[in-house]
XYZ file of C-alpha atoms in Angstrom:
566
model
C -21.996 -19.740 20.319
C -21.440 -16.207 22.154
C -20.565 -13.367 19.707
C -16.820 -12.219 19.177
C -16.343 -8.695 20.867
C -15.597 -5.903 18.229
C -11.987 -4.901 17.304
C -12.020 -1.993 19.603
C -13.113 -4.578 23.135
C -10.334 -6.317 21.961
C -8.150 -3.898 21.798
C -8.637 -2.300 25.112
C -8.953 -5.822 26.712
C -5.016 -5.938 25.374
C -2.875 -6.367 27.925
C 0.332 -4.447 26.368
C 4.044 -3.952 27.289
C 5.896 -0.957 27.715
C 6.948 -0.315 24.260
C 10.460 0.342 25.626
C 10.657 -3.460 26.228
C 9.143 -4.260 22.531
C 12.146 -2.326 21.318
C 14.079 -3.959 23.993
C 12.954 -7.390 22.903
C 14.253 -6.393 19.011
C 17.447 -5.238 20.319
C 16.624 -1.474 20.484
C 18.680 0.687 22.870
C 16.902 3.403 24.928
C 19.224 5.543 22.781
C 17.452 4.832 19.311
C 13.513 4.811 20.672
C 11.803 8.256 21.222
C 8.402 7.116 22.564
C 5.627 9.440 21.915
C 3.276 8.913 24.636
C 2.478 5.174 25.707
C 1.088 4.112 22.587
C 3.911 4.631 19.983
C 7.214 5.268 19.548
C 10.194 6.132 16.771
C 12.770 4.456 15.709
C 15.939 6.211 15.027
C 17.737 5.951 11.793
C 21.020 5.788 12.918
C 19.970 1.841 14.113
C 19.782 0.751 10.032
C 23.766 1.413 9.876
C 24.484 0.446 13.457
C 22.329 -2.915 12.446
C 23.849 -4.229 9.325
C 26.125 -6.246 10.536
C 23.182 -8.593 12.784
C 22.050 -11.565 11.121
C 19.248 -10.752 8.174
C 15.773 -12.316 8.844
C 13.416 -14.463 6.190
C 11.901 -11.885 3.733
C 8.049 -12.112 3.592
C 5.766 -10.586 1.669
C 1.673 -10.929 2.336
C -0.448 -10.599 -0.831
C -3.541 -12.150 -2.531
C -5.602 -12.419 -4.564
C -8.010 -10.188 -6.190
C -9.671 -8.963 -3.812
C -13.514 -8.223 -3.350
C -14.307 -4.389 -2.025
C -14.524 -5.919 0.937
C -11.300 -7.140 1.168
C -9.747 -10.055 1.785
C -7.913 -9.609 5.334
C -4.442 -9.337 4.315
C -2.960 -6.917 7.360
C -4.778 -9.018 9.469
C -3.108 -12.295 8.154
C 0.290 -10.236 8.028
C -0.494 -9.791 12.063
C -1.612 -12.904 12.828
C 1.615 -14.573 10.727
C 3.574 -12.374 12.690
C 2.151 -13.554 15.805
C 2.347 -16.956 14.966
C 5.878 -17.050 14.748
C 6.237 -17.064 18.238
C 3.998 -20.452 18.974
C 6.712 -22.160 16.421
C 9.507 -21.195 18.865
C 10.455 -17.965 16.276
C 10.198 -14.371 16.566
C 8.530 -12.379 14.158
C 8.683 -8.465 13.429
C 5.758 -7.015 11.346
C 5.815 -4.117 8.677
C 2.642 -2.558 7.522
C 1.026 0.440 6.160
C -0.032 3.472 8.376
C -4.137 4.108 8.017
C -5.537 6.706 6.358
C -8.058 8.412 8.025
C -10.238 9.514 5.297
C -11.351 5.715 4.676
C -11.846 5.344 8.336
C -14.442 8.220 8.782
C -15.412 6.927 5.721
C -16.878 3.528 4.472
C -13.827 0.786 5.064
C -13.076 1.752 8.677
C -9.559 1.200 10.275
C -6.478 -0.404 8.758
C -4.709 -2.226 11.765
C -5.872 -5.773 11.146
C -8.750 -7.365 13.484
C -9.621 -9.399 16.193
C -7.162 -11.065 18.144
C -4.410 -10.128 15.102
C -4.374 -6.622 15.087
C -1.642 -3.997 15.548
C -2.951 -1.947 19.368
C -3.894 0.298 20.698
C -6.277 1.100 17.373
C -7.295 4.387 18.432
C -3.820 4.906 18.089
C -3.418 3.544 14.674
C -6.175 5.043 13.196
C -6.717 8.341 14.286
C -3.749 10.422 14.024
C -0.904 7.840 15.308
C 2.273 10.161 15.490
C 1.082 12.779 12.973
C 3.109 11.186 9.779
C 0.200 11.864 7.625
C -0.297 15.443 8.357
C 3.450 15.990 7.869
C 2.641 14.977 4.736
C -0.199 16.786 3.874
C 1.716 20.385 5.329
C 4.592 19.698 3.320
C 2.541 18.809 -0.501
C 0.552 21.658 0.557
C 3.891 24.268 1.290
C 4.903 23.409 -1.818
C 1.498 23.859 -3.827
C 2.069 27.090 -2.138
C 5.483 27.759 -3.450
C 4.540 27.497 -7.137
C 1.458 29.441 -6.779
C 3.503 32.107 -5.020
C 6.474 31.667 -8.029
C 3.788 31.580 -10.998
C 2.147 35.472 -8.757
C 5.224 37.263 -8.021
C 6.488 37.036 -11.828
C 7.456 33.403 -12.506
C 11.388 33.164 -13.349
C 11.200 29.747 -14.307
C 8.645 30.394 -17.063
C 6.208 28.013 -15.935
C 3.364 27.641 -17.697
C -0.087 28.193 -15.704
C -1.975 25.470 -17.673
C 0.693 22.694 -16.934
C 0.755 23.357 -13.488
C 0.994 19.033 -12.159
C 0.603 20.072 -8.446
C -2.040 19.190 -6.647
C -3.282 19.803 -3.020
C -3.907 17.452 -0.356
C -6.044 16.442 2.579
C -6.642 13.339 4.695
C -10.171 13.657 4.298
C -12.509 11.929 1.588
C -14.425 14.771 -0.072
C -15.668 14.856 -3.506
C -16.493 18.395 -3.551
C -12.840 19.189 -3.705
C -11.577 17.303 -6.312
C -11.574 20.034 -8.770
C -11.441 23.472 -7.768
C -10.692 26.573 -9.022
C -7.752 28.650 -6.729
C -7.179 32.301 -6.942
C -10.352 33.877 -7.357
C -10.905 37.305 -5.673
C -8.517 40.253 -6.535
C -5.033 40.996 -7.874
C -3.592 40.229 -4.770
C -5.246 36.588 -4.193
C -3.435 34.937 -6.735
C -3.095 33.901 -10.204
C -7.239 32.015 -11.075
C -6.432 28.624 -12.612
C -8.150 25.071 -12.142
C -7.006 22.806 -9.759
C -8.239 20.202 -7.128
C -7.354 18.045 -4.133
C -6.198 14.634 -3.932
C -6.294 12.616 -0.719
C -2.901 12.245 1.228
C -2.319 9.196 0.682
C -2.396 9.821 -3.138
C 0.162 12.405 -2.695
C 3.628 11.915 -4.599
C 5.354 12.834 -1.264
C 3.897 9.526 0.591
C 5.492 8.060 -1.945
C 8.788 9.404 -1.611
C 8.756 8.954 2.159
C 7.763 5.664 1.509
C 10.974 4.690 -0.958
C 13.279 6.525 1.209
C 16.292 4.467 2.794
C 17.682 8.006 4.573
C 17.336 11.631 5.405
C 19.563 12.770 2.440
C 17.724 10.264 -0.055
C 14.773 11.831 1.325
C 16.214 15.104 0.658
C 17.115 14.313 -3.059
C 14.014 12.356 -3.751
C 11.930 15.767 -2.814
C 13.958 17.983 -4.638
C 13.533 15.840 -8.161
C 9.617 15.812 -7.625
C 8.342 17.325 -11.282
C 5.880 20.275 -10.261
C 5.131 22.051 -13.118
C 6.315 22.862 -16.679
C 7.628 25.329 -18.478
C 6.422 27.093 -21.811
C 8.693 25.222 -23.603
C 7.912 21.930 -22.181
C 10.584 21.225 -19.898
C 10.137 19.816 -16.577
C 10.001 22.232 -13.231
C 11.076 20.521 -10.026
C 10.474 20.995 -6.301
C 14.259 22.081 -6.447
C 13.420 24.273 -8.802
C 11.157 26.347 -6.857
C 13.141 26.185 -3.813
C 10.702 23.976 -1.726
C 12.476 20.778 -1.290
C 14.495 21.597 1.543
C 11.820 23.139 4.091
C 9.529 19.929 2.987
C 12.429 18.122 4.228
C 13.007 20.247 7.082
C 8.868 19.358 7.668
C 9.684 15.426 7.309
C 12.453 14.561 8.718
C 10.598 13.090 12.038
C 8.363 11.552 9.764
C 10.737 9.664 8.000
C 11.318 7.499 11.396
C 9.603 4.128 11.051
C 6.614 3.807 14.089
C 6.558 1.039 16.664
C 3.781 -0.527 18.012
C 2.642 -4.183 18.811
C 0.010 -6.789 18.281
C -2.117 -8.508 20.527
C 0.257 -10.420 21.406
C 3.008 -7.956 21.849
C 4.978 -8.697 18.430
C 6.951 -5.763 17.790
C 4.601 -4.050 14.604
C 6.358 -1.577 12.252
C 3.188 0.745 10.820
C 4.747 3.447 8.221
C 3.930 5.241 5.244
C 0.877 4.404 3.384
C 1.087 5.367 -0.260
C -2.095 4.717 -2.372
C -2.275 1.485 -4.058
C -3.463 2.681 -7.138
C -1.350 5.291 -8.530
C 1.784 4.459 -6.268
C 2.962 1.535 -4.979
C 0.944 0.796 -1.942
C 3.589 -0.528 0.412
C 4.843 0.504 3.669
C 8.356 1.498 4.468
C 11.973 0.928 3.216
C 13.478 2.172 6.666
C 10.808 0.166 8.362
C 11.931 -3.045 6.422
C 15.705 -1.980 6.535
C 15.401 -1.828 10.629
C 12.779 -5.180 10.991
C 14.840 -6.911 9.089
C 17.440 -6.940 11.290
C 15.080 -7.395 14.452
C 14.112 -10.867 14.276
C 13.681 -14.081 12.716
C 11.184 -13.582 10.378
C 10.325 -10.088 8.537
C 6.854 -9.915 7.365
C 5.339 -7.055 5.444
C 2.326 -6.575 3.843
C 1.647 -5.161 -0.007
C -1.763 -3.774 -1.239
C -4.138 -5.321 -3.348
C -3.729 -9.008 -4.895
C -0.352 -10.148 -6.356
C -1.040 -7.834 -9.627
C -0.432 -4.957 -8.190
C 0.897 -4.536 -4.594
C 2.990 -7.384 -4.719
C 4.547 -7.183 -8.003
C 5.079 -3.301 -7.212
C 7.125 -4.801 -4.357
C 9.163 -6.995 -5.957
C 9.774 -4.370 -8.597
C 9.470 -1.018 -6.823
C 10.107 -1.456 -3.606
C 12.691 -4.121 -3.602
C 15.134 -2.302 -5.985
C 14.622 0.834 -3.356
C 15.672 -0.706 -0.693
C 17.964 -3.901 -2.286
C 16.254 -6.258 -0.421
C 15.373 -9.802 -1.929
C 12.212 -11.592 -0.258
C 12.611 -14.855 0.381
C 8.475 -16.215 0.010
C 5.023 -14.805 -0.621
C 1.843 -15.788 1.239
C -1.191 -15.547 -1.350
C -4.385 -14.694 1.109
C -7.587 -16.144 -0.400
C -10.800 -16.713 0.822
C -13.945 -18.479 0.182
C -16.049 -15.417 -0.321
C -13.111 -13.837 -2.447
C -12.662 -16.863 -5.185
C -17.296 -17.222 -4.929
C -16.883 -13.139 -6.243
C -14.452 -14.633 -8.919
C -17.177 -16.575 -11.192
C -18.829 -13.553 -11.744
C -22.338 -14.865 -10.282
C -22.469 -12.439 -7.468
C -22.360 -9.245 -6.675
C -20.405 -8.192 -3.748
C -20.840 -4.235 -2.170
C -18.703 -2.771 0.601
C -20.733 -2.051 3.719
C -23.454 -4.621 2.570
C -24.256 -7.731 3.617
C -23.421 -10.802 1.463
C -26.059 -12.079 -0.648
C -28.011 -14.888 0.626
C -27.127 -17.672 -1.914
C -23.325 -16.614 -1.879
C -23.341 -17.991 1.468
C -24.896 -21.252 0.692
C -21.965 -24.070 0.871
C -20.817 -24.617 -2.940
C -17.355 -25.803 -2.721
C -17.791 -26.118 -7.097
C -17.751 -22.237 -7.169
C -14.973 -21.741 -4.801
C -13.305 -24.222 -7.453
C -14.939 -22.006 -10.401
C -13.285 -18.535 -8.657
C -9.795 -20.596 -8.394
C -8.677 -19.208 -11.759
C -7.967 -16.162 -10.231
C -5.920 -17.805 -7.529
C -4.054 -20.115 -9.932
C -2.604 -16.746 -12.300
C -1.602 -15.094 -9.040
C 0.004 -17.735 -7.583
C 1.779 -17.806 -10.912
C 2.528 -13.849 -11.049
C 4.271 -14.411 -7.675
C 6.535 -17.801 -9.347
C 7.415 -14.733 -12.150
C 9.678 -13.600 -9.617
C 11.346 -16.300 -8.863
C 9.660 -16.438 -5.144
C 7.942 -19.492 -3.728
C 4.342 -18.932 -2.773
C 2.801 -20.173 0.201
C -1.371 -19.734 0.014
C -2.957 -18.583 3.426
C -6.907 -19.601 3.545
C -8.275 -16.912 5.637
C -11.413 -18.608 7.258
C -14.571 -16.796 8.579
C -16.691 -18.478 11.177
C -19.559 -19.061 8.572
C -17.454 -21.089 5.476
C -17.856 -24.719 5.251
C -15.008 -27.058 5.472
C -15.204 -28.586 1.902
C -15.249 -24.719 0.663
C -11.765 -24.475 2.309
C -10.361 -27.606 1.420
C -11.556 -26.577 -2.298
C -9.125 -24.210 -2.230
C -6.035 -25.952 -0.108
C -6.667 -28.602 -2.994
C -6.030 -25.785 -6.074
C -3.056 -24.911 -3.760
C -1.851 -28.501 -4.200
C -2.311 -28.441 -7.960
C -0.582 -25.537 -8.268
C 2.100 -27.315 -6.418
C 1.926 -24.581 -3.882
C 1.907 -24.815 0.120
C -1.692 -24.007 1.924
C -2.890 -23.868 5.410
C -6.149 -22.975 6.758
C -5.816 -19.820 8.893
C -8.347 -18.884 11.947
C -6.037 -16.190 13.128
C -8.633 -13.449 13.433
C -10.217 -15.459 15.946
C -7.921 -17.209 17.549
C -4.528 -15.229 17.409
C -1.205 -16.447 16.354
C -2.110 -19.987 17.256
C -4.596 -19.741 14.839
C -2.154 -19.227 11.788
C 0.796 -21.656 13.273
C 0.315 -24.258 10.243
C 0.993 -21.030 8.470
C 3.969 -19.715 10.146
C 5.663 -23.740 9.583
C 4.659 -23.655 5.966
C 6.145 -20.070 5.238
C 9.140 -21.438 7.234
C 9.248 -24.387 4.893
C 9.575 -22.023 1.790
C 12.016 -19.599 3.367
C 14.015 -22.326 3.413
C 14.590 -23.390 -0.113
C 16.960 -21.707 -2.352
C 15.849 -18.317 -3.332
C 15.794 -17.603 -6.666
C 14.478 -13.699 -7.139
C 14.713 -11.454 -10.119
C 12.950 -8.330 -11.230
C 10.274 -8.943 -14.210
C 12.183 -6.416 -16.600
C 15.380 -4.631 -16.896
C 15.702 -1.318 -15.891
C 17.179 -0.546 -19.599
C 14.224 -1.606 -21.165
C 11.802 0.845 -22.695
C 8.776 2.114 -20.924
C 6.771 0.772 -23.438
C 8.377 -2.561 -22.913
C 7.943 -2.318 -19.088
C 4.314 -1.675 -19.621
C 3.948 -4.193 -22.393
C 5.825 -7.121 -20.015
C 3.215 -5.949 -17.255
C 0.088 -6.566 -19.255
C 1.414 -9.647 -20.375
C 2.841 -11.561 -17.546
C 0.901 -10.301 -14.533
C -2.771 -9.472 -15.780
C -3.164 -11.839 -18.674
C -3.511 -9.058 -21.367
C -2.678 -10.090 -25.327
C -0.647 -6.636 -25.170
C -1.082 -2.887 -24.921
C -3.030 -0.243 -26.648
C -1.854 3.448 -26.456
C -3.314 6.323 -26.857
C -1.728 9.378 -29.067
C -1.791 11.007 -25.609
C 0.113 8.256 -23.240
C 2.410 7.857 -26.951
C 3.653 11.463 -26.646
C 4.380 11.273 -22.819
C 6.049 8.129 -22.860
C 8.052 9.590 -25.558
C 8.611 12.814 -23.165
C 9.477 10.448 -20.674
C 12.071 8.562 -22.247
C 13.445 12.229 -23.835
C 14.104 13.886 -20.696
C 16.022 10.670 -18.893
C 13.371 9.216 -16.976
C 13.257 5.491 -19.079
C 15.280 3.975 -16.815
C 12.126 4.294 -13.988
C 10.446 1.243 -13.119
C 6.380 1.536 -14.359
C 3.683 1.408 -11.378
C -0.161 0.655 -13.789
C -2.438 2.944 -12.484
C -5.247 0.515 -12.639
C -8.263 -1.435 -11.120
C -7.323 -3.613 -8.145
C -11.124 -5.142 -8.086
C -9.690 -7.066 -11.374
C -6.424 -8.218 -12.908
C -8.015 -6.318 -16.075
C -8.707 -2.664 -16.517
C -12.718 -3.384 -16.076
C -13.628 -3.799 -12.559
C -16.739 -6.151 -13.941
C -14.241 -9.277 -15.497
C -13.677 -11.331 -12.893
C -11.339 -14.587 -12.307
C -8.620 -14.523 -14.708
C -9.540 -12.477 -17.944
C -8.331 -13.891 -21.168
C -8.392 -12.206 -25.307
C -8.483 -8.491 -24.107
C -6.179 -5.679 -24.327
C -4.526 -3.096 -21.584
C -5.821 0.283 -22.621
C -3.475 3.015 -21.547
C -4.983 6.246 -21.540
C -1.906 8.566 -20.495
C 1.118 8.733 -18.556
C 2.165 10.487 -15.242
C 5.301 10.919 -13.542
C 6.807 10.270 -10.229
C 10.403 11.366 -10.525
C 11.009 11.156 -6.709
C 9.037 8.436 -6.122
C 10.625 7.081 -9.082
C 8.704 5.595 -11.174
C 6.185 6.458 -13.932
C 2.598 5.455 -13.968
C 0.501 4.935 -16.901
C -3.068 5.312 -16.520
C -5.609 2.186 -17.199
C -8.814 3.147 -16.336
C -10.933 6.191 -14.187
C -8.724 6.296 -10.863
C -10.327 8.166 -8.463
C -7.236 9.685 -6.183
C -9.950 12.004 -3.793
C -12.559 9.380 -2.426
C -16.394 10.490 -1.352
C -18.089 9.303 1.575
C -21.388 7.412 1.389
C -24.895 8.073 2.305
C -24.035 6.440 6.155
C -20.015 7.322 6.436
C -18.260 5.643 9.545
C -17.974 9.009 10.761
C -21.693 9.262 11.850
C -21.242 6.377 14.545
C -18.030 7.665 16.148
C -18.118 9.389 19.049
C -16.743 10.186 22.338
C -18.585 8.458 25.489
C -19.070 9.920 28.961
C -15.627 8.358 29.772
C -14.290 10.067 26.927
C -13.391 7.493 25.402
C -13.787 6.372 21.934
C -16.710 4.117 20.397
C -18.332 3.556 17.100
C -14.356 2.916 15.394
C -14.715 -0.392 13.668
């Protein structure tokens, strides 16, 4: 059987329309798309209000299980779902997150999807795209400026030096600059005090851009950011110090969702890509608010398994933008429910081991319990799920069916995917099945109340998504929830900074933990983003690269063009 050719032969072996007709095909005028170059283009905002009164497509959301730190190949099941619309006589509009490119020089590579269901051209996507990302990172970084400069030229607003919250960013994974110390030199080089960098996709202002449904919400969401405090404890915002505005100012192109396609020329929405962990790790509100008006079908992807990405976008993201989804896909794969029983030990940029790959259709069943509690944490929402099973060339047919037949117990829809291989036509049983479930009565609610107590949010998270007997706080996260709730943020929805390698806090318990107890360590706020995060674990928000990084294979060829991006 002849080898596949790598995501980037496929890619260039695309044969892509003008993006002009894309837009053209959602109902774009020339009007509301500013192309930049022939890769990419902008959407205008003006087209959400000029295209509310258009018939609203199904609401889908892609999610999945737990995944391995491999991954389980959700963008590329989002892209090949959207595809596969089209072969069912429907047309599809996908929504998903803009790559990063510190993991890309790094160990995980690019973020588009893969093989013949990825968003193109992905040079495009993953190295620079339309400069999004570094708006972001100029605009956290103006603003780190702006305080230091406030605390050095005799600090009005009484901040105090040691509760300085923040930090600086860069697209780049680097250890070394996770904590620093800024300032050092003479009298006229600043006020000394610790410090350090977090990635840009960790940065509160990804966030914001990311929960955004217009310029001015932008504006206001920026200028509510907490920076600082002051000696006496009170909270010091972005307003405060005068920044919010020229961040705006820096934004406000940024803010306009990015339009690509697929291979197969679906229209592909890539914007915003907050960090899973400590934010919500979803794509964009004006991209959703725009696709959904675009087509028959809306799909969008969230980050992580069901735990965390999606339940952040049922309860984050959905009460942003006041959208209601109307079904979930559940990716799962062989290799991903094998991890679950705990017998193996899986390591990005490593090769399987050898007796994981033998066919064992009983551990597939084994690994289900993880499946089975996140099929369940989507039903908590009142949203049917539909369970993709994302096939590689090398799993055995029983192994499969193992896990369309937990589907069926669950009393769930399944359908055996080969999109990454075959395109859209690969994931048509998928595309009818998610069709099936759009179609019943949808029945959506948030998991909590927005008056319920932070503690109670947290408490109801433990419980109902990860499987947790109930919360432990520290004296720490005590006091800031308290601080929290005193200075009017209770009302926030909570975002769990925690593992997404388990639905515990311990990366090591596998499947679906049961008799343990959510640790929460402290609590952080995101009062633009708006929400508040408690901490469950060691997050690491600036990433390293490993002994080989991805970086040391790209390169430019005597064509100039480039090779080694995977």
């Amino acid at each position: 059987m002849p080898s596949m050719p790598s995501d980037l032969e496929i890619s260039r072996a695309t044969l892509r329309k003008p993006l002009s007709d894309v837009a053209g095909d959602m109902g774009i005028e020339p009007r509301l798309f500013e192309p930049y170059g022939h890769a990419a283009g902008k959407i205008a905002l003006e087209a959400i209000d000029e295209f509310a009164t258009r018939p609203r497509a199904k609401y889908v959301v892609v999610t999945s299980i737990t995944p391995t730190p491999l991954g389980e190949g959700k963008t590329t099941t989002t892209v090949g779902l959207g595809q596969a619309f089209a072969h069912i006589g429907k047309r599809g509009v996908i929504a998903v997150r803009q790559a990063s490119m510190g993991p890309t020089f790094g160990i995980k590579g690019g973020a588009a999807g893969g093989g013949y269901s990825q968003v193109v051209p992905m040079e495009a996507v993953n190295l620079h795209l339309t400069g999004d990302l570094h708006a972001v990172t100029s605009a956290h970084n103006l603003l780190a400026a702006m305080v230091d400069n406030h605390l050095h030229k005799g600090n009005a607003l009484d901040i105090d030096p040691l509760a300085v919250a923040w930090r600086r960013v860069l697209d780049v994974n680097d250890r070394d600059l996770r904590q620093i110390v800024t300032g050092l030199g003479g009298r006229q080089d600043g006020i000394p005090r610790q410090t350090g960098f977090d990635i840009t996709a960790a940065s509160e202002v990804m966030a914001v851009l990311a929960l955004a449904s217009s310029l001015p919400d932008l504006r206001t969401r920026l200028g509510r950011m907490v920076v600082a405090y002051d000696r006496r404890g009170e909270p010091v915002t972005a307003e405060d110090v005068r920044g919010a505005g020229a961040m705006c100012v820096q934004l406000r192109d940024a803010l306009k969702p990015n339009l690509l396609q697929t291979t197969e020329q679906t229209p592909a929405l890539v914007h915003c890509g907050p960090f899973g962990n400590i934010a919500h790790g979803n794509s964009s509100v004006v991209a959703d608010l725009i696709g959904i008006r675009c087509g028959d079908y809306l799909v969008t992807e969230a980050g992580f398994g069901a735990d965390m990405g999606a339940e952040r976008f049922f309860n984050i993201k959905c009460r942003a933008s006041e959208l209601t989804p109307d079904a979930a896909v559940v990716v799962a794969t062989v290799r991903g429910l094998k991890a679950h029983t705990g017998r193996y030990h899986v390591v990005a940029g490593k090769p399987l081991p050898e007796e994981m790959l033998a066919e064992n259709p009983d551990d597939v069943r084994d690994g289900a319990t993880n499946l089975r509690k996140q099929i369940a944490n989507v039903r908590a929402h009142g949203v049917t799920p539909v369970v993709a099973v994302n096939a590689f060339p090398g799993d055995y047919d029983s192994e499969k069916q193992a896990i369309v037949d937990v589907a069926a117990e669950e009393g769930a829809r399944a359908a055996i995917t080969t999109h990454a291989t075959e395109g859209g036509k690969g994931a048509a049983e998928l595309a009818e099945a998610v069709a099936e479930a759009c179609a019943e009565p949808a029945g959506f609610s948030y998991l909590y109340p927005d008056d319920a107590s932070l503690t109670e949010k947290i408490e109801t998270l433990a419980r109902r998504m990860y499987g947790a007997d109930g919360i432990e706080l520290s004296t720490t996260a005590r006091r800031q929830l308290e601080e929290c709730e005193r200075h009017g943020f209770g009302h926030l929805p909570v975002c769990v900074a925690k593992t997404h390698l388990s639905l515990s806090a311990d990366p090591s318990r596998k499947g679906a933990p049961v008799g343990w107890t959510l640790p929460v360590r402290e609590v952080r706020l995101s009062a633009g983003a708006g929400f508040v995060y408690p901490i469950c674990g060691d997050m690491r928000t600036m990433p390293g690269l490993s002994s080989q990084p991805a970086a040391e294979n790209i390169d430019i060829d005597e064509a100039g063009q480039v090779v080694g991006l995977s």
